[in-house]
């Protein structure tokens, strides 16, 4: 399959973001690039409107809006990539970053920690070890004269 044809970004088995929901902006990138740095628009911004996406279920939308609230501007997620000199490589980098970000945000939360108590035997072992250590150190002291 040629790299130009992409039906969408597959985040998981149940979610694929269609290319029609993604928009791109290009600009000149800072940094190295030789003579072409002033003419090539190699910096890429990938924009996805999370709040109005048609492919998200209400639960997915709520979770994404909650977990990505620091990265969203009015419900829109923007990812910039300018680490490569070629625009095509920056596009691929932006796609990969979007996939990783959305997949991480959609992961269910870890189960809550169940507090546990040390067993009676483990407490006894700990105290016995402390007592052995105390005895060893007390034998190293100078003998007291009464």
mmCIF file of N, CA and C in Angstrom:
data_model
loop_
_atom_site.group_PDB
_atom_site.id
_atom_site.type_symbol
_atom_site.label_atom_id
_atom_site.label_comp_id
_atom_site.label_asym_id
_atom_site.label_seq_id
_atom_site.Cartn_x
_atom_site.Cartn_y
_atom_site.Cartn_z
ATOM 1 N N UNK A 1 0.853 -1.169 0.000
ATOM 2 C CA UNK A 1 0.000 0.000 0.000
ATOM 3 C C UNK A 1 0.903 1.238 0.000
ATOM 4 N N UNK A 2 0.726 2.167 -0.941
ATOM 5 C CA UNK A 2 1.569 3.360 -0.957
ATOM 6 C C UNK A 2 1.335 4.226 0.268
ATOM 7 N N UNK A 3 2.370 4.994 0.640
ATOM 8 C CA UNK A 3 2.260 5.800 1.851
ATOM 9 C C UNK A 3 1.305 6.972 1.671
ATOM 10 N N UNK A 4 0.976 7.354 0.448
ATOM 11 C CA UNK A 4 0.078 8.492 0.225
ATOM 12 C C UNK A 4 -1.367 8.132 0.590
ATOM 13 N N UNK A 5 -1.753 6.864 0.409
ATOM 14 C CA UNK A 5 -3.122 6.459 0.718
ATOM 15 C C UNK A 5 -3.187 5.966 2.144
ATOM 16 N N UNK A 6 -3.958 6.646 2.963
ATOM 17 C CA UNK A 6 -4.146 6.238 4.353
ATOM 18 C C UNK A 6 -5.626 6.372 4.683
ATOM 19 N N UNK A 7 -6.291 5.259 4.946
ATOM 20 C CA UNK A 7 -7.714 5.333 5.247
ATOM 21 C C UNK A 7 -7.996 5.988 6.589
ATOM 22 N N UNK A 8 -7.040 6.027 7.474
ATOM 23 C CA UNK A 8 -7.229 6.619 8.787
ATOM 24 C C UNK A 8 -6.181 6.112 9.752
ATOM 25 N N UNK A 9 -6.195 6.670 10.912
ATOM 26 C CA UNK A 9 -5.251 6.250 11.948
ATOM 27 C C UNK A 9 -5.922 5.243 12.858
ATOM 28 N N UNK A 10 -5.406 4.052 12.890
ATOM 29 C CA UNK A 10 -5.995 3.003 13.722
ATOM 30 C C UNK A 10 -5.396 3.076 15.120
ATOM 31 N N UNK A 11 -6.197 3.521 16.066
ATOM 32 C CA UNK A 11 -5.750 3.652 17.452
ATOM 33 C C UNK A 11 -5.849 2.308 18.149
ATOM 34 N N UNK A 12 -6.979 1.651 17.985
ATOM 35 C CA UNK A 12 -7.200 0.335 18.584
ATOM 36 C C UNK A 12 -8.159 -0.427 17.689
ATOM 37 N N UNK A 13 -8.522 -1.633 18.111
ATOM 38 C CA UNK A 13 -9.433 -2.437 17.306
ATOM 39 C C UNK A 13 -10.794 -1.759 17.156
ATOM 40 N N UNK A 14 -11.194 -0.975 18.150
ATOM 41 C CA UNK A 14 -12.504 -0.346 18.107
ATOM 42 C C UNK A 14 -12.501 1.105 17.672
ATOM 43 N N UNK A 15 -11.323 1.662 17.378
ATOM 44 C CA UNK A 15 -11.269 3.093 17.053
ATOM 45 C C UNK A 15 -10.265 3.370 15.945
ATOM 46 N N UNK A 16 -10.752 3.958 14.875
ATOM 47 C CA UNK A 16 -9.911 4.437 13.785
ATOM 48 C C UNK A 16 -10.312 5.870 13.499
ATOM 49 N N UNK A 17 -9.352 6.779 13.539
ATOM 50 C CA UNK A 17 -9.619 8.185 13.258
ATOM 51 C C UNK A 17 -9.510 8.383 11.746
ATOM 52 N N UNK A 18 -10.599 8.760 11.072
ATOM 53 C CA UNK A 18 -10.521 8.933 9.618
ATOM 54 C C UNK A 18 -9.698 10.168 9.252
ATOM 55 N N UNK A 19 -9.058 10.117 8.086
ATOM 56 C CA UNK A 19 -8.239 11.241 7.607
ATOM 57 C C UNK A 19 -9.078 12.498 7.432
ATOM 58 N N UNK A 20 -10.377 12.333 7.203
ATOM 59 C CA UNK A 20 -11.227 13.509 6.986
ATOM 60 C C UNK A 20 -11.355 14.359 8.247
ATOM 61 N N UNK A 21 -11.122 13.765 9.434
ATOM 62 C CA UNK A 21 -11.209 14.522 10.685
ATOM 63 C C UNK A 21 -9.887 15.185 11.061
ATOM 64 N N UNK A 22 -8.846 14.871 10.322
ATOM 65 C CA UNK A 22 -7.536 15.444 10.607
ATOM 66 C C UNK A 22 -7.262 16.583 9.645
ATOM 67 N N UNK A 23 -6.707 17.659 10.162
ATOM 68 C CA UNK A 23 -6.287 18.737 9.267
ATOM 69 C C UNK A 23 -4.825 19.039 9.545
ATOM 70 N N UNK A 24 -4.151 19.521 8.518
ATOM 71 C CA UNK A 24 -2.717 19.750 8.578
ATOM 72 C C UNK A 24 -2.412 21.218 8.324
ATOM 73 N N UNK A 25 -1.392 21.713 9.021
ATOM 74 C CA UNK A 25 -0.847 23.049 8.744
ATOM 75 C C UNK A 25 0.652 22.891 8.591
ATOM 76 N N UNK A 26 1.222 23.640 7.662
ATOM 77 C CA UNK A 26 2.648 23.542 7.410
ATOM 78 C C UNK A 26 3.275 24.924 7.535
ATOM 79 N N UNK A 27 4.482 24.950 8.077
ATOM 80 C CA UNK A 27 5.198 26.214 8.200
ATOM 81 C C UNK A 27 6.690 25.940 8.146
ATOM 82 N N UNK A 28 7.463 26.998 8.127
ATOM 83 C CA UNK A 28 8.910 26.838 8.076
ATOM 84 C C UNK A 28 9.412 26.404 9.436
ATOM 85 N N UNK A 29 10.306 25.458 9.402
ATOM 86 C CA UNK A 29 10.847 24.904 10.631
ATOM 87 C C UNK A 29 12.124 25.629 11.019
ATOM 88 N N UNK A 30 12.351 25.763 12.327
ATOM 89 C CA UNK A 30 13.615 26.317 12.781
ATOM 90 C C UNK A 30 14.646 25.203 12.823
ATOM 91 N N UNK A 31 15.886 25.570 12.996
ATOM 92 C CA UNK A 31 16.919 24.562 13.134
ATOM 93 C C UNK A 31 17.655 24.301 11.844
ATOM 94 N N UNK A 32 18.446 23.213 11.800
ATOM 95 C CA UNK A 32 19.305 22.960 10.650
ATOM 96 C C UNK A 32 18.511 22.592 9.410
ATOM 97 N N UNK A 33 19.090 22.829 8.266
ATOM 98 C CA UNK A 33 18.424 22.467 7.017
ATOM 99 C C UNK A 33 19.188 22.915 5.801
ATOM 100 N N UNK A 34 20.286 23.603 5.975
ATOM 101 C CA UNK A 34 21.082 24.024 4.827
ATOM 102 C C UNK A 34 20.389 25.100 4.024
ATOM 103 N N UNK A 35 20.590 25.082 2.716
ATOM 104 C CA UNK A 35 20.025 26.120 1.855
ATOM 105 C C UNK A 35 18.508 26.048 1.777
ATOM 106 N N UNK A 36 17.957 24.856 1.967
ATOM 107 C CA UNK A 36 16.518 24.701 1.818
ATOM 108 C C UNK A 36 15.718 25.126 3.032
ATOM 109 N N UNK A 37 16.395 25.513 4.122
ATOM 110 C CA UNK A 37 15.680 25.813 5.358
ATOM 111 C C UNK A 37 14.755 27.011 5.202
ATOM 112 N N UNK A 38 15.084 27.931 4.332
ATOM 113 C CA UNK A 38 14.263 29.125 4.170
ATOM 114 C C UNK A 38 13.144 28.957 3.158
ATOM 115 N N UNK A 39 13.100 27.857 2.467
ATOM 116 C CA UNK A 39 12.074 27.679 1.434
ATOM 117 C C UNK A 39 11.133 26.515 1.713
ATOM 118 N N UNK A 40 11.589 25.518 2.443
ATOM 119 C CA UNK A 40 10.766 24.313 2.643
ATOM 120 C C UNK A 40 9.883 24.471 3.875
ATOM 121 N N UNK A 41 8.602 24.196 3.712
ATOM 122 C CA UNK A 41 7.664 24.207 4.839
ATOM 123 C C UNK A 41 7.660 22.813 5.473
ATOM 124 N N UNK A 42 8.681 22.530 6.261
ATOM 125 C CA UNK A 42 8.821 21.166 6.777
ATOM 126 C C UNK A 42 8.185 20.982 8.153
ATOM 127 N N UNK A 43 7.882 22.056 8.867
ATOM 128 C CA UNK A 43 7.222 21.925 10.170
ATOM 129 C C UNK A 43 5.766 21.565 9.950
ATOM 130 N N UNK A 44 5.274 20.627 10.735
ATOM 131 C CA UNK A 44 3.922 20.092 10.545
ATOM 132 C C UNK A 44 3.118 20.273 11.826
ATOM 133 N N UNK A 45 1.878 20.692 11.689
ATOM 134 C CA UNK A 45 0.932 20.704 12.809
ATOM 135 C C UNK A 45 -0.261 19.851 12.420
ATOM 136 N N UNK A 46 -0.526 18.853 13.228
ATOM 137 C CA UNK A 46 -1.671 17.962 13.021
ATOM 138 C C UNK A 46 -2.764 18.394 13.990
ATOM 139 N N UNK A 47 -3.948 18.660 13.463
ATOM 140 C CA UNK A 47 -5.048 19.188 14.271
ATOM 141 C C UNK A 47 -6.212 18.196 14.211
ATOM 142 N N UNK A 48 -6.739 17.835 15.393
ATOM 143 C CA UNK A 48 -7.891 16.932 15.475
ATOM 144 C C UNK A 48 -8.865 17.495 16.493
ATOM 145 N N UNK A 49 -10.112 17.660 16.071
ATOM 146 C CA UNK A 49 -11.165 18.193 16.933
ATOM 147 C C UNK A 49 -11.769 17.040 17.736
ATOM 148 N N UNK A 50 -11.286 16.867 18.950
ATOM 149 C CA UNK A 50 -11.726 15.763 19.806
ATOM 150 C C UNK A 50 -13.188 15.958 20.213
ATOM 151 N N UNK A 51 -13.550 17.188 20.553
ATOM 152 C CA UNK A 51 -14.896 17.458 21.072
ATOM 153 C C UNK A 51 -15.986 17.172 20.047
ATOM 154 N N UNK A 52 -15.701 17.335 18.764
ATOM 155 C CA UNK A 52 -16.723 17.145 17.726
ATOM 156 C C UNK A 52 -16.445 15.946 16.829
ATOM 157 N N UNK A 53 -15.615 15.028 17.271
ATOM 158 C CA UNK A 53 -15.292 13.861 16.461
ATOM 159 C C UNK A 53 -16.496 12.921 16.377
ATOM 160 N N UNK A 54 -16.747 12.433 15.171
ATOM 161 C CA UNK A 54 -17.897 11.548 14.958
ATOM 162 C C UNK A 54 -17.570 10.090 15.297
ATOM 163 N N UNK A 55 -16.302 9.743 15.380
ATOM 164 C CA UNK A 55 -15.940 8.338 15.593
ATOM 165 C C UNK A 55 -15.856 7.957 17.065
ATOM 166 N N UNK A 56 -15.900 8.929 17.948
ATOM 167 C CA UNK A 56 -15.772 8.629 19.368
ATOM 168 C C UNK A 56 -17.130 8.352 20.008
ATOM 169 N N UNK A 57 -17.153 7.367 20.885
ATOM 170 C CA UNK A 57 -18.355 7.148 21.682
ATOM 171 C C UNK A 57 -18.382 8.225 22.761
ATOM 172 N N UNK A 58 -19.535 8.473 23.369
ATOM 173 C CA UNK A 58 -19.575 9.486 24.439
ATOM 174 C C UNK A 58 -18.590 9.188 25.570
ATOM 175 N N UNK A 59 -18.425 7.917 25.906
ATOM 176 C CA UNK A 59 -17.491 7.531 26.965
ATOM 177 C C UNK A 59 -16.046 7.859 26.560
ATOM 178 N N UNK A 60 -15.683 7.514 25.310
ATOM 179 C CA UNK A 60 -14.329 7.802 24.824
ATOM 180 C C UNK A 60 -14.078 9.305 24.779
ATOM 181 N N UNK A 61 -15.068 10.057 24.291
ATOM 182 C CA UNK A 61 -14.917 11.517 24.200
ATOM 183 C C UNK A 61 -14.702 12.119 25.587
ATOM 184 N N UNK A 62 -15.511 11.667 26.539
ATOM 185 C CA UNK A 62 -15.399 12.183 27.907
ATOM 186 C C UNK A 62 -14.021 11.871 28.498
ATOM 187 N N UNK A 63 -13.549 10.645 28.280
ATOM 188 C CA UNK A 63 -12.245 10.254 28.819
ATOM 189 C C UNK A 63 -11.115 11.059 28.160
ATOM 190 N N UNK A 64 -11.177 11.240 26.842
ATOM 191 C CA UNK A 64 -10.148 12.021 26.151
ATOM 192 C C UNK A 64 -10.164 13.478 26.600
ATOM 193 N N UNK A 65 -11.347 14.068 26.696
ATOM 194 C CA UNK A 65 -11.426 15.467 27.115
ATOM 195 C C UNK A 65 -10.912 15.639 28.544
ATOM 196 N N UNK A 66 -11.170 14.644 29.380
ATOM 197 C CA UNK A 66 -10.724 14.722 30.773
ATOM 198 C C UNK A 66 -9.203 14.554 30.874
ATOM 199 N N UNK A 67 -8.675 13.531 30.210
ATOM 200 C CA UNK A 67 -7.250 13.224 30.364
ATOM 201 C C UNK A 67 -6.333 14.149 29.573
ATOM 202 N N UNK A 68 -6.842 14.730 28.489
ATOM 203 C CA UNK A 68 -6.001 15.606 27.663
ATOM 204 C C UNK A 68 -6.341 17.074 27.856
ATOM 205 N N UNK A 69 -7.056 17.415 28.935
ATOM 206 C CA UNK A 69 -7.537 18.792 29.086
ATOM 207 C C UNK A 69 -6.409 19.813 29.062
ATOM 208 N N UNK A 70 -5.217 19.440 29.493
ATOM 209 C CA UNK A 70 -4.095 20.375 29.472
ATOM 210 C C UNK A 70 -3.537 20.621 28.090
ATOM 211 N N UNK A 71 -3.806 19.711 27.161
ATOM 212 C CA UNK A 71 -3.279 19.835 25.799
ATOM 213 C C UNK A 71 -4.311 20.334 24.807
ATOM 214 N N UNK A 72 -5.554 20.432 25.234
ATOM 215 C CA UNK A 72 -6.628 20.823 24.323
ATOM 216 C C UNK A 72 -6.886 22.317 24.386
ATOM 217 N N UNK A 73 -7.237 22.885 23.240
ATOM 218 C CA UNK A 73 -7.676 24.272 23.164
ATOM 219 C C UNK A 73 -9.064 24.246 22.548
ATOM 220 N N UNK A 74 -10.073 24.536 23.343
ATOM 221 C CA UNK A 74 -11.471 24.501 22.898
ATOM 222 C C UNK A 74 -11.823 23.139 22.298
ATOM 223 N N UNK A 75 -11.329 22.076 22.902
ATOM 224 C CA UNK A 75 -11.651 20.725 22.443
ATOM 225 C C UNK A 75 -10.847 20.262 21.254
ATOM 226 N N UNK A 76 -9.838 21.020 20.842
ATOM 227 C CA UNK A 76 -9.036 20.688 19.668
ATOM 228 C C UNK A 76 -7.622 20.332 20.110
ATOM 229 N N UNK A 77 -7.147 19.186 19.635
ATOM 230 C CA UNK A 77 -5.800 18.717 19.947
ATOM 231 C C UNK A 77 -4.871 19.070 18.792
ATOM 232 N N UNK A 78 -3.758 19.730 19.101
ATOM 233 C CA UNK A 78 -2.785 20.110 18.087
ATOM 234 C C UNK A 78 -1.447 19.494 18.447
ATOM 235 N N UNK A 79 -0.847 18.833 17.454
ATOM 236 C CA UNK A 79 0.456 18.209 17.644
ATOM 237 C C UNK A 79 1.404 18.765 16.599
ATOM 238 N N UNK A 80 2.536 19.283 17.051
ATOM 239 C CA UNK A 80 3.526 19.854 16.145
ATOM 240 C C UNK A 80 4.727 18.921 16.052
ATOM 241 N N UNK A 81 5.288 18.806 14.844
ATOM 242 C CA UNK A 81 6.488 17.997 14.632
ATOM 243 C C UNK A 81 7.422 18.761 13.709
ATOM 244 N N UNK A 82 8.648 18.952 14.165
ATOM 245 C CA UNK A 82 9.614 19.656 13.316
ATOM 246 C C UNK A 82 11.016 19.089 13.493
ATOM 247 N N UNK A 83 11.111 17.861 14.000
ATOM 248 C CA UNK A 83 12.437 17.322 14.278
ATOM 249 C C UNK A 83 13.167 16.812 13.043
ATOM 250 N N UNK A 84 12.450 16.572 11.950
ATOM 251 C CA UNK A 84 13.075 16.079 10.721
ATOM 252 C C UNK A 84 13.154 17.197 9.685
ATOM 253 N N UNK A 85 14.036 17.027 8.721
ATOM 254 C CA UNK A 85 14.165 18.036 7.671
ATOM 255 C C UNK A 85 13.110 17.867 6.595
ATOM 256 N N UNK A 86 12.583 16.649 6.453
ATOM 257 C CA UNK A 86 11.597 16.377 5.405
ATOM 258 C C UNK A 86 10.183 16.474 5.982
ATOM 259 N N UNK A 87 9.305 17.124 5.226
ATOM 260 C CA UNK A 87 7.916 17.289 5.673
ATOM 261 C C UNK A 87 7.232 15.932 5.839
ATOM 262 N N UNK A 88 7.496 15.015 4.945
ATOM 263 C CA UNK A 88 6.850 13.698 5.005
ATOM 264 C C UNK A 88 7.209 12.968 6.304
ATOM 265 N N UNK A 89 8.476 13.045 6.697
ATOM 266 C CA UNK A 89 8.882 12.391 7.953
ATOM 267 C C UNK A 89 8.249 13.076 9.151
ATOM 268 N N UNK A 90 8.106 14.396 9.091
ATOM 269 C CA UNK A 90 7.432 15.112 10.178
ATOM 270 C C UNK A 90 5.956 14.747 10.238
ATOM 271 N N UNK A 91 5.332 14.517 9.091
ATOM 272 C CA UNK A 91 3.918 14.085 9.073
ATOM 273 C C UNK A 91 3.780 12.735 9.759
ATOM 274 N N UNK A 92 4.685 11.826 9.426
ATOM 275 C CA UNK A 92 4.643 10.499 10.054
ATOM 276 C C UNK A 92 4.896 10.596 11.557
ATOM 277 N N UNK A 93 5.818 11.463 11.957
ATOM 278 C CA UNK A 93 6.111 11.639 13.385
ATOM 279 C C UNK A 93 4.881 12.193 14.113
ATOM 280 N N UNK A 94 4.180 13.144 13.492
ATOM 281 C CA UNK A 94 2.984 13.717 14.115
ATOM 282 C C UNK A 94 1.885 12.666 14.236
ATOM 283 N N UNK A 95 1.721 11.844 13.208
ATOM 284 C CA UNK A 95 0.721 10.757 13.262
ATOM 285 C C UNK A 95 1.038 9.802 14.413
ATOM 286 N N UNK A 96 2.313 9.406 14.503
ATOM 287 C CA UNK A 96 2.710 8.470 15.561
ATOM 288 C C UNK A 96 2.459 9.077 16.939
ATOM 289 N N UNK A 97 2.765 10.352 17.098
ATOM 290 C CA UNK A 97 2.546 11.010 18.391
ATOM 291 C C UNK A 97 1.066 11.065 18.734
ATOM 292 N N UNK A 98 0.234 11.357 17.742
ATOM 293 C CA UNK A 98 -1.215 11.389 17.975
ATOM 294 C C UNK A 98 -1.712 10.012 18.398
ATOM 295 N N UNK A 99 -1.272 8.973 17.694
ATOM 296 C CA UNK A 99 -1.687 7.616 18.041
ATOM 297 C C UNK A 99 -1.298 7.268 19.472
ATOM 298 N N UNK A 100 -0.049 7.553 19.828
ATOM 299 C CA UNK A 100 0.421 7.215 21.173
ATOM 300 C C UNK A 100 -0.349 7.992 22.235
ATOM 301 N N UNK A 101 -0.591 9.269 21.968
ATOM 302 C CA UNK A 101 -1.279 10.118 22.940
ATOM 303 C C UNK A 101 -2.715 9.658 23.163
ATOM 304 N N UNK A 102 -3.433 9.376 22.075
ATOM 305 C CA UNK A 102 -4.839 8.965 22.174
ATOM 306 C C UNK A 102 -4.939 7.569 22.798
ATOM 307 N N UNK A 103 -4.061 6.660 22.383
ATOM 308 C CA UNK A 103 -4.107 5.302 22.951
ATOM 309 C C UNK A 103 -3.847 5.337 24.453
ATOM 310 N N UNK A 104 -2.887 6.144 24.882
ATOM 311 C CA UNK A 104 -2.581 6.251 26.312
ATOM 312 C C UNK A 104 -3.749 6.869 27.079
ATOM 313 N N UNK A 105 -4.377 7.883 26.489
ATOM 314 C CA UNK A 105 -5.483 8.553 27.177
ATOM 315 C C UNK A 105 -6.723 7.664 27.265
ATOM 316 N N UNK A 106 -6.891 6.758 26.315
ATOM 317 C CA UNK A 106 -8.075 5.890 26.315
ATOM 318 C C UNK A 106 -7.908 4.643 27.183
ATOM 319 N N UNK A 107 -6.668 4.354 27.608
ATOM 320 C CA UNK A 107 -6.463 3.174 28.439
ATOM 321 C C UNK A 107 -7.270 3.297 29.718
ATOM 322 N N UNK A 108 -7.900 2.218 30.150
ATOM 323 C CA UNK A 108 -8.670 2.290 31.400
ATOM 324 C C UNK A 108 -7.731 2.547 32.569
ATOM 325 N N UNK A 109 -8.220 3.208 33.601
ATOM 326 C CA UNK A 109 -7.354 3.497 34.748
ATOM 327 C C UNK A 109 -6.949 2.217 35.470
ATOM 328 N N UNK A 110 -5.825 2.271 36.122
ATOM 329 C CA UNK A 110 -5.344 1.115 36.881
ATOM 330 C C UNK A 110 -6.303 0.862 38.044
ATOM 331 N N UNK A 111 -6.463 -0.391 38.432
ATOM 332 C CA UNK A 111 -7.352 -0.670 39.564
ATOM 333 C C UNK A 111 -6.797 -0.023 40.829
ATOM 334 N N UNK A 112 -7.672 0.392 41.721
ATOM 335 C CA UNK A 112 -7.188 1.048 42.931
ATOM 336 C C UNK A 112 -6.391 0.077 43.804
ATOM 337 N N UNK A 113 -5.423 0.618 44.505
ATOM 338 C CA UNK A 113 -4.580 -0.201 45.365
ATOM 339 C C UNK A 113 -5.380 -0.658 46.574
ATOM 340 N N UNK A 114 -5.264 -1.947 46.870
ATOM 341 C CA UNK A 114 -5.922 -2.479 48.059
ATOM 342 C C UNK A 114 -4.905 -2.486 49.187
ATOM 343 N N UNK A 115 -5.153 -1.725 50.243
ATOM 344 C CA UNK A 115 -4.168 -1.674 51.325
ATOM 345 C C UNK A 115 -4.052 -3.020 52.029
ATOM 346 N N UNK A 116 -2.841 -3.380 52.365
ATOM 347 C CA UNK A 116 -2.597 -4.642 53.068
ATOM 348 C C UNK A 116 -1.823 -4.359 54.345
ATOM 349 N N UNK A 117 -1.879 -5.311 55.274
ATOM 350 C CA UNK A 117 -1.141 -5.180 56.525
ATOM 351 C C UNK A 117 -0.100 -6.283 56.563
ATOM 352 N N UNK A 118 1.056 -6.002 57.190
ATOM 353 C CA UNK A 118 2.045 -7.081 57.336
ATOM 354 C C UNK A 118 1.503 -8.164 58.268
ATOM 355 N N UNK A 119 1.859 -9.400 57.961
ATOM 356 C CA UNK A 119 1.375 -10.501 58.798
ATOM 357 C C UNK A 119 2.073 -10.470 60.164
ATOM 358 N N UNK A 120 1.496 -11.185 61.114
ATOM 359 C CA UNK A 120 2.072 -11.235 62.457
ATOM 360 C C UNK A 120 3.482 -11.837 62.410
ATOM 361 N N UNK A 121 3.647 -12.887 61.623
ATOM 362 C CA UNK A 121 4.955 -13.557 61.520
ATOM 363 C C UNK A 121 6.002 -12.604 60.938
ATOM 364 N N UNK A 122 5.632 -11.820 59.924
ATOM 365 C CA UNK A 122 6.608 -10.914 59.324
ATOM 366 C C UNK A 122 7.001 -9.810 60.308
ATOM 367 N N UNK A 123 6.051 -9.370 61.141
ATOM 368 C CA UNK A 123 6.388 -8.385 62.175
ATOM 369 C C UNK A 123 7.376 -8.985 63.179
ATOM 370 N N UNK A 124 7.108 -10.247 63.587
ATOM 371 C CA UNK A 124 8.004 -10.913 64.534
ATOM 372 C C UNK A 124 9.408 -11.056 63.955
ATOM 373 N N UNK A 125 9.499 -11.475 62.686
ATOM 374 C CA UNK A 125 10.805 -11.629 62.037
ATOM 375 C C UNK A 125 11.556 -10.302 62.004
ATOM 376 N N UNK A 126 10.843 -9.236 61.697
ATOM 377 C CA UNK A 126 11.477 -7.917 61.637
ATOM 378 C C UNK A 126 12.017 -7.515 63.014
ATOM 379 N N UNK A 127 11.210 -7.711 64.041
ATOM 380 C CA UNK A 127 11.646 -7.344 65.392
ATOM 381 C C UNK A 127 12.806 -8.214 65.866
ATOM 382 N N UNK A 128 12.785 -9.526 65.500
ATOM 383 C CA UNK A 128 13.896 -10.409 65.874
ATOM 384 C C UNK A 128 15.183 -9.978 65.177
ATOM 385 N N UNK A 129 15.067 -9.579 63.924
ATOM 386 C CA UNK A 129 16.246 -9.123 63.178
ATOM 387 C C UNK A 129 16.800 -7.856 63.813
ATOM 388 N N UNK A 130 15.912 -6.970 64.227
ATOM 389 C CA UNK A 130 16.363 -5.743 64.895
ATOM 390 C C UNK A 130 17.060 -6.079 66.222
ATOM 391 N N UNK A 131 16.524 -7.041 66.943
ATOM 392 C CA UNK A 131 17.125 -7.412 68.225
ATOM 393 C C UNK A 131 18.505 -8.033 68.019
ATOM 394 N N UNK A 132 18.648 -8.884 66.980
ATOM 395 C CA UNK A 132 19.958 -9.472 66.667
ATOM 396 C C UNK A 132 20.970 -8.375 66.349
ATOM 397 N N UNK A 133 20.522 -7.383 65.595
ATOM 398 C CA UNK A 133 21.401 -6.271 65.225
ATOM 399 C C UNK A 133 21.810 -5.483 66.483
ATOM 400 N N UNK A 134 20.871 -5.271 67.375
ATOM 401 C CA UNK A 134 21.153 -4.578 68.633
ATOM 402 C C UNK A 134 22.173 -5.350 69.451
ATOM 403 N N UNK A 135 22.006 -6.681 69.524
ATOM 404 C CA UNK A 135 22.938 -7.519 70.282
ATOM 405 C C UNK A 135 24.338 -7.452 69.695
ATOM 406 N N UNK A 136 24.461 -7.516 68.384
ATOM 407 C CA UNK A 136 25.766 -7.448 67.724
ATOM 408 C C UNK A 136 26.438 -6.128 68.059
ATOM 409 N N UNK A 137 25.698 -5.053 67.971
ATOM 410 C CA UNK A 137 26.288 -3.734 68.224
ATOM 411 C C UNK A 137 26.632 -3.556 69.696
ATOM 412 N N UNK A 138 25.821 -4.124 70.593
ATOM 413 C CA UNK A 138 26.119 -3.973 72.019
ATOM 414 C C UNK A 138 27.388 -4.736 72.385
ATOM 415 N N UNK A 139 27.707 -5.829 71.698
ATOM 416 C CA UNK A 139 28.932 -6.586 71.961
ATOM 417 C C UNK A 139 30.168 -5.815 71.501
ATOM 418 N N UNK A 140 29.996 -4.855 70.604
ATOM 419 C CA UNK A 140 31.130 -4.083 70.121
ATOM 420 C C UNK A 140 31.502 -2.940 71.086
ATOM 421 N N UNK A 141 30.626 -2.611 71.997
ATOM 422 C CA UNK A 141 30.878 -1.503 72.924
ATOM 423 C C UNK A 141 31.964 -1.887 73.917
ATOM 424 N N UNK A 142 32.558 -0.849 74.521
ATOM 425 C CA UNK A 142 33.517 -1.105 75.608
ATOM 426 C C UNK A 142 32.740 -1.621 76.805
ATOM 427 N N UNK A 143 33.334 -2.461 77.546
ATOM 428 C CA UNK A 143 32.655 -2.926 78.769
ATOM 429 C C UNK A 143 32.518 -1.793 79.766
ATOM 430 N N UNK A 144 31.388 -1.752 80.404
ATOM 431 C CA UNK A 144 31.137 -0.699 81.405
ATOM 432 C C UNK A 144 31.775 -1.089 82.726
ATOM 433 N N UNK A 145 32.330 -0.108 83.398
ATOM 434 C CA UNK A 145 32.890 -0.372 84.734
ATOM 435 C C UNK A 145 31.946 0.189 85.773
ATOM 436 N N UNK A 146 31.494 -0.647 86.698
ATOM 437 C CA UNK A 146 30.548 -0.192 87.724
ATOM 438 C C UNK A 146 31.217 0.094 89.017
#
